[in-house]
XYZ file of C-alpha atoms in Angstrom:
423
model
C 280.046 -80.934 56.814
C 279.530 -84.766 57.114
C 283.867 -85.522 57.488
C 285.508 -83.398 60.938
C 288.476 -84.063 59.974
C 290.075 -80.779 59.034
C 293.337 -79.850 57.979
C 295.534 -76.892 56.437
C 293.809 -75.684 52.953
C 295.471 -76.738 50.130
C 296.339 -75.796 46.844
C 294.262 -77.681 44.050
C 295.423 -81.121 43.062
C 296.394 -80.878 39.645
C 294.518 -84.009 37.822
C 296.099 -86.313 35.931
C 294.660 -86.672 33.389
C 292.583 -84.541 30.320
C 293.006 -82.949 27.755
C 293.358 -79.607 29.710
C 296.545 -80.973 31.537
C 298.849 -80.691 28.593
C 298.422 -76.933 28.273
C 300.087 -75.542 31.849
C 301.081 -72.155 32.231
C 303.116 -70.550 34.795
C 302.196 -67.181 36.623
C 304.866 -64.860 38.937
C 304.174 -65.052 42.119
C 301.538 -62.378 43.079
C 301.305 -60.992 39.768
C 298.261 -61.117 37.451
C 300.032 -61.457 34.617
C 301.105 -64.743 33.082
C 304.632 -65.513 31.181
C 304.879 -65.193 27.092
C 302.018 -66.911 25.557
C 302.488 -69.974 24.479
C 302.294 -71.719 20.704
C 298.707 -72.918 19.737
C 298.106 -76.091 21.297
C 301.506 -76.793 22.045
C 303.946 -75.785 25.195
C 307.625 -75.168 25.506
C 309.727 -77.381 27.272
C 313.153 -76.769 27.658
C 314.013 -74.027 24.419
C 311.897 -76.600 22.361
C 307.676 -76.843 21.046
C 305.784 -80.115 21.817
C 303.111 -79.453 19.608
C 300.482 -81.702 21.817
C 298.338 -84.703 20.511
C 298.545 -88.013 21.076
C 302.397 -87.836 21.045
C 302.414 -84.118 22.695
C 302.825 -85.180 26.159
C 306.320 -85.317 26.913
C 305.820 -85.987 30.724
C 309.046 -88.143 32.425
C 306.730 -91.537 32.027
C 305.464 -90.605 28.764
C 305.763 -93.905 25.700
C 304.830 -92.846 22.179
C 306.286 -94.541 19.129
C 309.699 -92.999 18.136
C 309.282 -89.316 16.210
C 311.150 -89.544 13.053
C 314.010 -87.078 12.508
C 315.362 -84.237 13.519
C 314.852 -83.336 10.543
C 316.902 -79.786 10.301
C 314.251 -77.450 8.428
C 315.655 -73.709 7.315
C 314.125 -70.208 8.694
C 314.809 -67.676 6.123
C 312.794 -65.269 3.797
C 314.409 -66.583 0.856
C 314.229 -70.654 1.840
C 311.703 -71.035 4.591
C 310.830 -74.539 5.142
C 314.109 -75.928 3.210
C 315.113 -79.492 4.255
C 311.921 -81.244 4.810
C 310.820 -83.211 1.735
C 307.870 -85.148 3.445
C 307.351 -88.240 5.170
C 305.304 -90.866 6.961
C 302.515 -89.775 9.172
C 303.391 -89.843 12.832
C 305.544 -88.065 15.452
C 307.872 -85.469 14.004
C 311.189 -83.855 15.207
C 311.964 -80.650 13.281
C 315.309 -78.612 14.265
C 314.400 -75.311 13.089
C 317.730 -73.260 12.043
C 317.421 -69.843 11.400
C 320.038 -68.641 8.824
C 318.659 -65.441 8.442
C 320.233 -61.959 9.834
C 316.690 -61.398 12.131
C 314.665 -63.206 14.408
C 311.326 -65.079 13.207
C 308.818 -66.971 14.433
C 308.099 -69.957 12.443
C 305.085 -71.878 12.155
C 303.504 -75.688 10.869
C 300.249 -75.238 9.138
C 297.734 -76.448 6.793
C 298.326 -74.723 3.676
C 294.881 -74.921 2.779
C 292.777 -73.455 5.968
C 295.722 -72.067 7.829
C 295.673 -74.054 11.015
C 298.306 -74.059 13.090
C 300.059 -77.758 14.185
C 302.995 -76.055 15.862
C 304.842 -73.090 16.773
C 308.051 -71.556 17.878
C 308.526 -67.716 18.849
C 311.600 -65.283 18.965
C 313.957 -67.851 16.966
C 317.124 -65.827 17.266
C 319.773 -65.295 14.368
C 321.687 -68.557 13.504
C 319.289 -70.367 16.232
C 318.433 -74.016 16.128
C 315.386 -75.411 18.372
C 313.541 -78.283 18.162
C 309.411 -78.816 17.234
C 307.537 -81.752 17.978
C 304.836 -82.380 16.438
C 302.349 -85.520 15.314
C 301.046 -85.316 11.832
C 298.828 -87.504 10.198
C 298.779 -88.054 6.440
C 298.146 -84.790 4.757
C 299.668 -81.460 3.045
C 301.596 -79.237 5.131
C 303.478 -76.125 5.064
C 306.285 -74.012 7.063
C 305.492 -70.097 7.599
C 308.320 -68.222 8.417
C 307.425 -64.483 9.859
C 311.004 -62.600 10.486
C 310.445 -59.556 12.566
C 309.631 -56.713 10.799
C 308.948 -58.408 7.214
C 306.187 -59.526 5.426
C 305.326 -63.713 6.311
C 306.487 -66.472 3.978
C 305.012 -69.417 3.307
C 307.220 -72.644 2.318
C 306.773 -75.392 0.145
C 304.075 -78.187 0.347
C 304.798 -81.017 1.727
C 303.219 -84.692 1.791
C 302.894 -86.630 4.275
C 302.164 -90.333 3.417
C 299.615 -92.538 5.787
C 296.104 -91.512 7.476
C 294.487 -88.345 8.480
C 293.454 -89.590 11.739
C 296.002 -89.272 14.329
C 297.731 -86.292 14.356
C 297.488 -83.611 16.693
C 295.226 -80.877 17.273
C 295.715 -77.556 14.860
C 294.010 -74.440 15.091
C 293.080 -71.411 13.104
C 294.868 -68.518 14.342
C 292.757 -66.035 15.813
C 293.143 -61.878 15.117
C 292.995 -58.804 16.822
C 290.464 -58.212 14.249
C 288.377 -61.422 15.825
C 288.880 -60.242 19.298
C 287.379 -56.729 18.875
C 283.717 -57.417 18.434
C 284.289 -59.627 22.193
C 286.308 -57.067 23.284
C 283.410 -54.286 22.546
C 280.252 -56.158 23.912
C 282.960 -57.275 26.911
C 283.298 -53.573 27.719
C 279.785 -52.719 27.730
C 279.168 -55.471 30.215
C 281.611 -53.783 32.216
C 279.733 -50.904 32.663
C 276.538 -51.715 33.612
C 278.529 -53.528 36.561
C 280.885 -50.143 37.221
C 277.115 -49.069 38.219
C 276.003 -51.681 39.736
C 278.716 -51.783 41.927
C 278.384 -48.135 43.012
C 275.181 -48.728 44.113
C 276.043 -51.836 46.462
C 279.085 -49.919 47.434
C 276.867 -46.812 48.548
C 274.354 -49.087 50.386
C 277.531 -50.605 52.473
C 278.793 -47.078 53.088
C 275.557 -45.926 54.380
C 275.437 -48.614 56.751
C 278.842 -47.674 58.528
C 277.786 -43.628 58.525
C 274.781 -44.928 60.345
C 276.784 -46.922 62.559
C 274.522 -49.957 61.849
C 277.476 -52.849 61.843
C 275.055 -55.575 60.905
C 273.620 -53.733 58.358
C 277.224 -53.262 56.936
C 277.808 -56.664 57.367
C 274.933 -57.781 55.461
C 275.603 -55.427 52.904
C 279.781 -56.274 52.541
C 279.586 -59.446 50.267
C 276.611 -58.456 48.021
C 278.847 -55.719 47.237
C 282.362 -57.304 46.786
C 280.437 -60.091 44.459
C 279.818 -57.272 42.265
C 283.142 -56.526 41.869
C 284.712 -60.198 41.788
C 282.479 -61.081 38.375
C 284.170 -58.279 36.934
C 287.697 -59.694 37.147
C 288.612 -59.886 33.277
C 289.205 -56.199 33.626
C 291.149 -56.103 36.535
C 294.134 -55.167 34.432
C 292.528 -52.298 32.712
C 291.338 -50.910 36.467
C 295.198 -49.623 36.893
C 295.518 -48.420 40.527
C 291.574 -48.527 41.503
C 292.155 -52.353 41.371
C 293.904 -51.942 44.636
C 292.296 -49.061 46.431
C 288.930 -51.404 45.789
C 290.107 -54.385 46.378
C 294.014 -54.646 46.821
C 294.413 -57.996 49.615
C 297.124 -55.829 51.095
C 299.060 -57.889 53.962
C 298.277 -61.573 55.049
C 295.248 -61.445 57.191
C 297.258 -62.046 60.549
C 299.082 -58.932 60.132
C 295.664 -56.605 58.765
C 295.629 -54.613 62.258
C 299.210 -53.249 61.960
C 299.284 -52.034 58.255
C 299.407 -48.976 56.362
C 297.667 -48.121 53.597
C 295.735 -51.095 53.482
C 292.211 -49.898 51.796
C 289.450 -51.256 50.144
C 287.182 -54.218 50.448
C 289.357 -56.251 52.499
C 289.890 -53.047 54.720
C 286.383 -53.007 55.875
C 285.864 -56.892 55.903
C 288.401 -56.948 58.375
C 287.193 -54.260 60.599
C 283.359 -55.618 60.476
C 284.369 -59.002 61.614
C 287.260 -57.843 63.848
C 285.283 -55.602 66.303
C 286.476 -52.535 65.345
C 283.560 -49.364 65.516
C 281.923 -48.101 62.922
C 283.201 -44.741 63.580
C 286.598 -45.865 62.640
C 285.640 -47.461 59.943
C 283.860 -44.165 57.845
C 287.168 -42.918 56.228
C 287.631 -46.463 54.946
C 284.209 -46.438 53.659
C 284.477 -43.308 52.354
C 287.569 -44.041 50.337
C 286.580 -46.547 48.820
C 283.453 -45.070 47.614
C 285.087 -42.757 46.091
C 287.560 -45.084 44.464
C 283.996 -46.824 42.917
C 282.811 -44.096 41.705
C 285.907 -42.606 39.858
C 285.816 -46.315 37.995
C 282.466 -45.907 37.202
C 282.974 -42.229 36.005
C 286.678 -43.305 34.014
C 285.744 -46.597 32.678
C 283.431 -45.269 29.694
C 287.189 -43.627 28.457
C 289.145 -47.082 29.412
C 289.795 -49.339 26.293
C 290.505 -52.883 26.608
C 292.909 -54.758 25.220
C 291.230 -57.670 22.764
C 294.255 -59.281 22.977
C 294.118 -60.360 26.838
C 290.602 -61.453 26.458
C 291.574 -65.395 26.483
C 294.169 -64.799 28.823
C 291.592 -63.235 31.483
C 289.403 -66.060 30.837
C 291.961 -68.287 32.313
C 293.141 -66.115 35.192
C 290.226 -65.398 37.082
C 290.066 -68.748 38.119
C 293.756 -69.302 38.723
C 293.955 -66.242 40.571
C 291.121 -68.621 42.912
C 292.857 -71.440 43.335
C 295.692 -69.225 44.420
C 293.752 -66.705 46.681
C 290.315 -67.918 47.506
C 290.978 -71.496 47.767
C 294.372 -70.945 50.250
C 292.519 -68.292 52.741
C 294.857 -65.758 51.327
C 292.199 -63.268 50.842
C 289.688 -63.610 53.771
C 290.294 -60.956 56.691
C 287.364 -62.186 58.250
C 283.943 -62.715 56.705
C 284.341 -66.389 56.090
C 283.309 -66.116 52.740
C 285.730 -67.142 50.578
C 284.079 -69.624 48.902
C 281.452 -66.724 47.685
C 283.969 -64.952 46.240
C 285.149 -67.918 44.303
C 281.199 -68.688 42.997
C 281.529 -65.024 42.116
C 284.499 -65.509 40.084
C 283.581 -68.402 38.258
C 280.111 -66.245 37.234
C 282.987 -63.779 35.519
C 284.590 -66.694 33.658
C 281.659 -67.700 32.292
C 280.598 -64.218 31.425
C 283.753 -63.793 29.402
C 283.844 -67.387 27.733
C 280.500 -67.197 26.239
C 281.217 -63.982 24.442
C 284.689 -66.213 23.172
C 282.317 -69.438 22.416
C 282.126 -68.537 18.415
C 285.655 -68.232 18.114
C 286.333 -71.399 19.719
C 283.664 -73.950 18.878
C 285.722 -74.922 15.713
C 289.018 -74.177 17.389
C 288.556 -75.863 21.105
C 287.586 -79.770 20.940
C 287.778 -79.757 24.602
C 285.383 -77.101 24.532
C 281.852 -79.183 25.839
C 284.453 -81.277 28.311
C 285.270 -77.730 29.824
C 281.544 -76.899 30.123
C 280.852 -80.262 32.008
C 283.608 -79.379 34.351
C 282.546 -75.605 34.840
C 278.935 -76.901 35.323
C 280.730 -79.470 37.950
C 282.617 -76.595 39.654
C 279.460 -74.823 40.325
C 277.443 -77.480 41.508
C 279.786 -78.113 43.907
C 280.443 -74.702 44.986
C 276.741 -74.065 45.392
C 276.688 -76.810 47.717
C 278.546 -74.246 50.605
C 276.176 -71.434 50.097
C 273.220 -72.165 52.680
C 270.762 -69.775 51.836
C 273.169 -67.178 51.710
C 275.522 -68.240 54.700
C 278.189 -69.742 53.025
C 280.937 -72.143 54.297
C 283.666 -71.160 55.965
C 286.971 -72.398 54.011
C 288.414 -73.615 57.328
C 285.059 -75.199 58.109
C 285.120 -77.285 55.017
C 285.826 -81.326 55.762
C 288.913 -83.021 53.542
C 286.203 -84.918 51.370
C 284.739 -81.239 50.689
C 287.997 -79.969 50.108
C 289.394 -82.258 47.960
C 286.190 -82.258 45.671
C 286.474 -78.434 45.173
C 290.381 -78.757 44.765
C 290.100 -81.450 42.117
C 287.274 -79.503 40.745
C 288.755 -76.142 39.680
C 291.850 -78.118 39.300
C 290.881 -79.569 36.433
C 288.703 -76.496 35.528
C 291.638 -74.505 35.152
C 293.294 -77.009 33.364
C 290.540 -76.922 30.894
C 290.448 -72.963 30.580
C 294.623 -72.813 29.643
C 293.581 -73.647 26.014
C 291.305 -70.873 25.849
C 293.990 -68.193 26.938
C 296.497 -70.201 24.450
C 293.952 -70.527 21.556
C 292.551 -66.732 21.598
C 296.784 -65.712 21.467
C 296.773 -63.166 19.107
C 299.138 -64.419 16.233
C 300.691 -63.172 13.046
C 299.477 -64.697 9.641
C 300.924 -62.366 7.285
């Protein structure tokens, strides 16, 4: 690239601003999974919601007008939404007591359409914790859901001044919303299970022949396959890591145990080692393909991950691909993360009807995925892509600030498509 000067990879900046960068969610190290799912457009701070809108971001610098209240609002079957009698439009502080013997989740909505403004989850017995919402003028409406009992909706409450405003509400999506994706998501799924059987038998052949550049050639057309399909990692179960487990850091690959899969073989094609002690590696993990392709048809996903995949594929690259966590070798990182961000796509369009009336930052996260892969098609040079370690700062930067903010933009989507209780 044009800039030499090269330095340690780095995690992606997170940008500053967007709409995408007031929905952040936190992963475990090394894990997949993500934390409890946050309330529709809205994140918990400190025990309390921030419903987000104009007055949503809380950040230490943050200036917004000051919220009226706490206004203490009851949690019960028998008075949900006591204590609030209305108001002026604007930013709201609600301390939500639950005086009931169970613990609830508790919701603001539109009594009308049912859109969510804010939310608070697992509201223990004789609880109080604060929502913060901004509401413009308008009807609204508590919903109280205890555990284990039917929802109840509160009274209707005014709220004086104009519509325009307030923060962002959305309808709740349903398991019963999410199956139809989930079904046509599956499907997809197979015809790669068998696509990726035949790439992995092609690569297999190659090291039983004892052709190394043939394997070589035939490694990353194979482990693309399998990188587009990475909404379904979780429903793999242990074939996720005998295909493509990233074992130990890369330094350490010649000294482990049980380290199988992709990776395994990357590392011995680019490491010198022979192709006749590479075969069993090969072998395994054709066999490991092939029992997902013959298993999957029985697997069922789970509709109500389908938004949270959507956002993890590409964390799980800005984490792996874009630190040099996963490469034992081949250079071609930056491949896999092109890969990846063809199996966010994949997955988002199938969500697009639920959230073009749900997502306003919907065609801001299309310009931004459409950025992402502009940019990442810029490495690939007629199929000899970039090495991350190669790439200059200016390069770097870019693609950090790119799937940054790409990321950013996908949170929503995982915190939108939350599967949520509405009776």
């Amino acid at each position: 690239m044009s800039d030499p000067d090269r330095g340690p990879v780095q995690h992606p900046a997170e940008p500053e601003e967007g709409p995408g960068a007031r929905f952040r969610r936190a992963r475990p190290a090394g894990g997949r999974r993500l934390g409890a799912a946050l309330a529709v457009l809205a994140v918990v701070v400190g025990g309390s919601v921030w419903a987000l809108g104009p007055f949503g971001d809380n950040g230490p610098d943050a200036k917004h007008p000051a919220a009226q209240g706490p206004t203490t609002v009851e949690v019960s079957t028998g008075s949900c939404g006591r204590g609030w009698s209305g108001g002026t439009a604007g930013p709201q502080v609600f301390a939500l007591r639950n005086t009931s013997s169970t613990a609830a989740e508790v919701d603001l909505t539109d009594p009308a359409t049912g859109a969510v403004y804010g939310e608070i989850e697992g509201l223990a017995p004789g609880s109080t914790r604060e929502m913060r919402v901004a509401l413009g003028g308008g009807s609204y409406a508590f919903r109280c859901l205890p555990d284990d009992a039917d929802a109840v909706t509160g009274p209707t409450v005014k709220v004086a001044g104009a519509r325009t405003g307030g923060g962002p509400a959305a309808v709740p999506v349903t398991q019963h919303d999410l199956i139809p994706v989930a079904l046509v998501y599956q499907r997809w799924i197979t015809t790669k299970t068998v696509e990726l059987t035949d790439r992995t038998d092609a690569l297999k052949r190659a090291v039983d022949d004892g052709d190394l550049d043939a394997a070589r050639s035939a490694w990353l057309p194979a482990h693309l396959v399998y990188a587009r399909m990475g909404a379904a990692y979780d429903a793999f179960g242990d074939a996720d890591a005998a295909i493509n487990g990233s074992g130990p850091a890369p330094a350490d690959a010649a000294s482990a145990r049980d380290f199988e899969g992709f990776h395994r073989i990357e590392y011995g094609l680019w490491h010198g080692e022979s192709a006749a002690s590479l075969r069993a590696h090969a072998d395994r993990l054709a066999r490991a393909v092939h029992a997902l392709r013959d298993s999957w048809p029985q697997v069922r996903l789970d509709p109500a991950q389908l938004g949270l995949r959507t956002h993890e594929i590409l964390e799980a690259t800005a984490q792996s691909e874009l630190t040099g966590r996963t490469d034992y070798g081949s250079g071609t990182s930056l491949a896999t993360a092109r890969a990846n961000l063809d199996g966010t796509r994949e997955l988002l369009n199938l969500l697009r009807p639920l959230l073009t009336t749900r997502y306003p930052g919907l065609p801001q996260l299309d310009t931004w995925l459409d950025r992402t892969q502009h940019t990442l098609d810029g490495f690939d040079h007629d199929g000899k892509w970039t090495p991350l370690d190669r790439l200059g700062r200016r390069d770097r930067q870019r693609l950090n600030s790119d799937i940054g903010q790409t990321v950013e933009l996908l949170a929503p989507v995982a915190t939108i498509c939350d599967v949520r209780r509405t009776t």
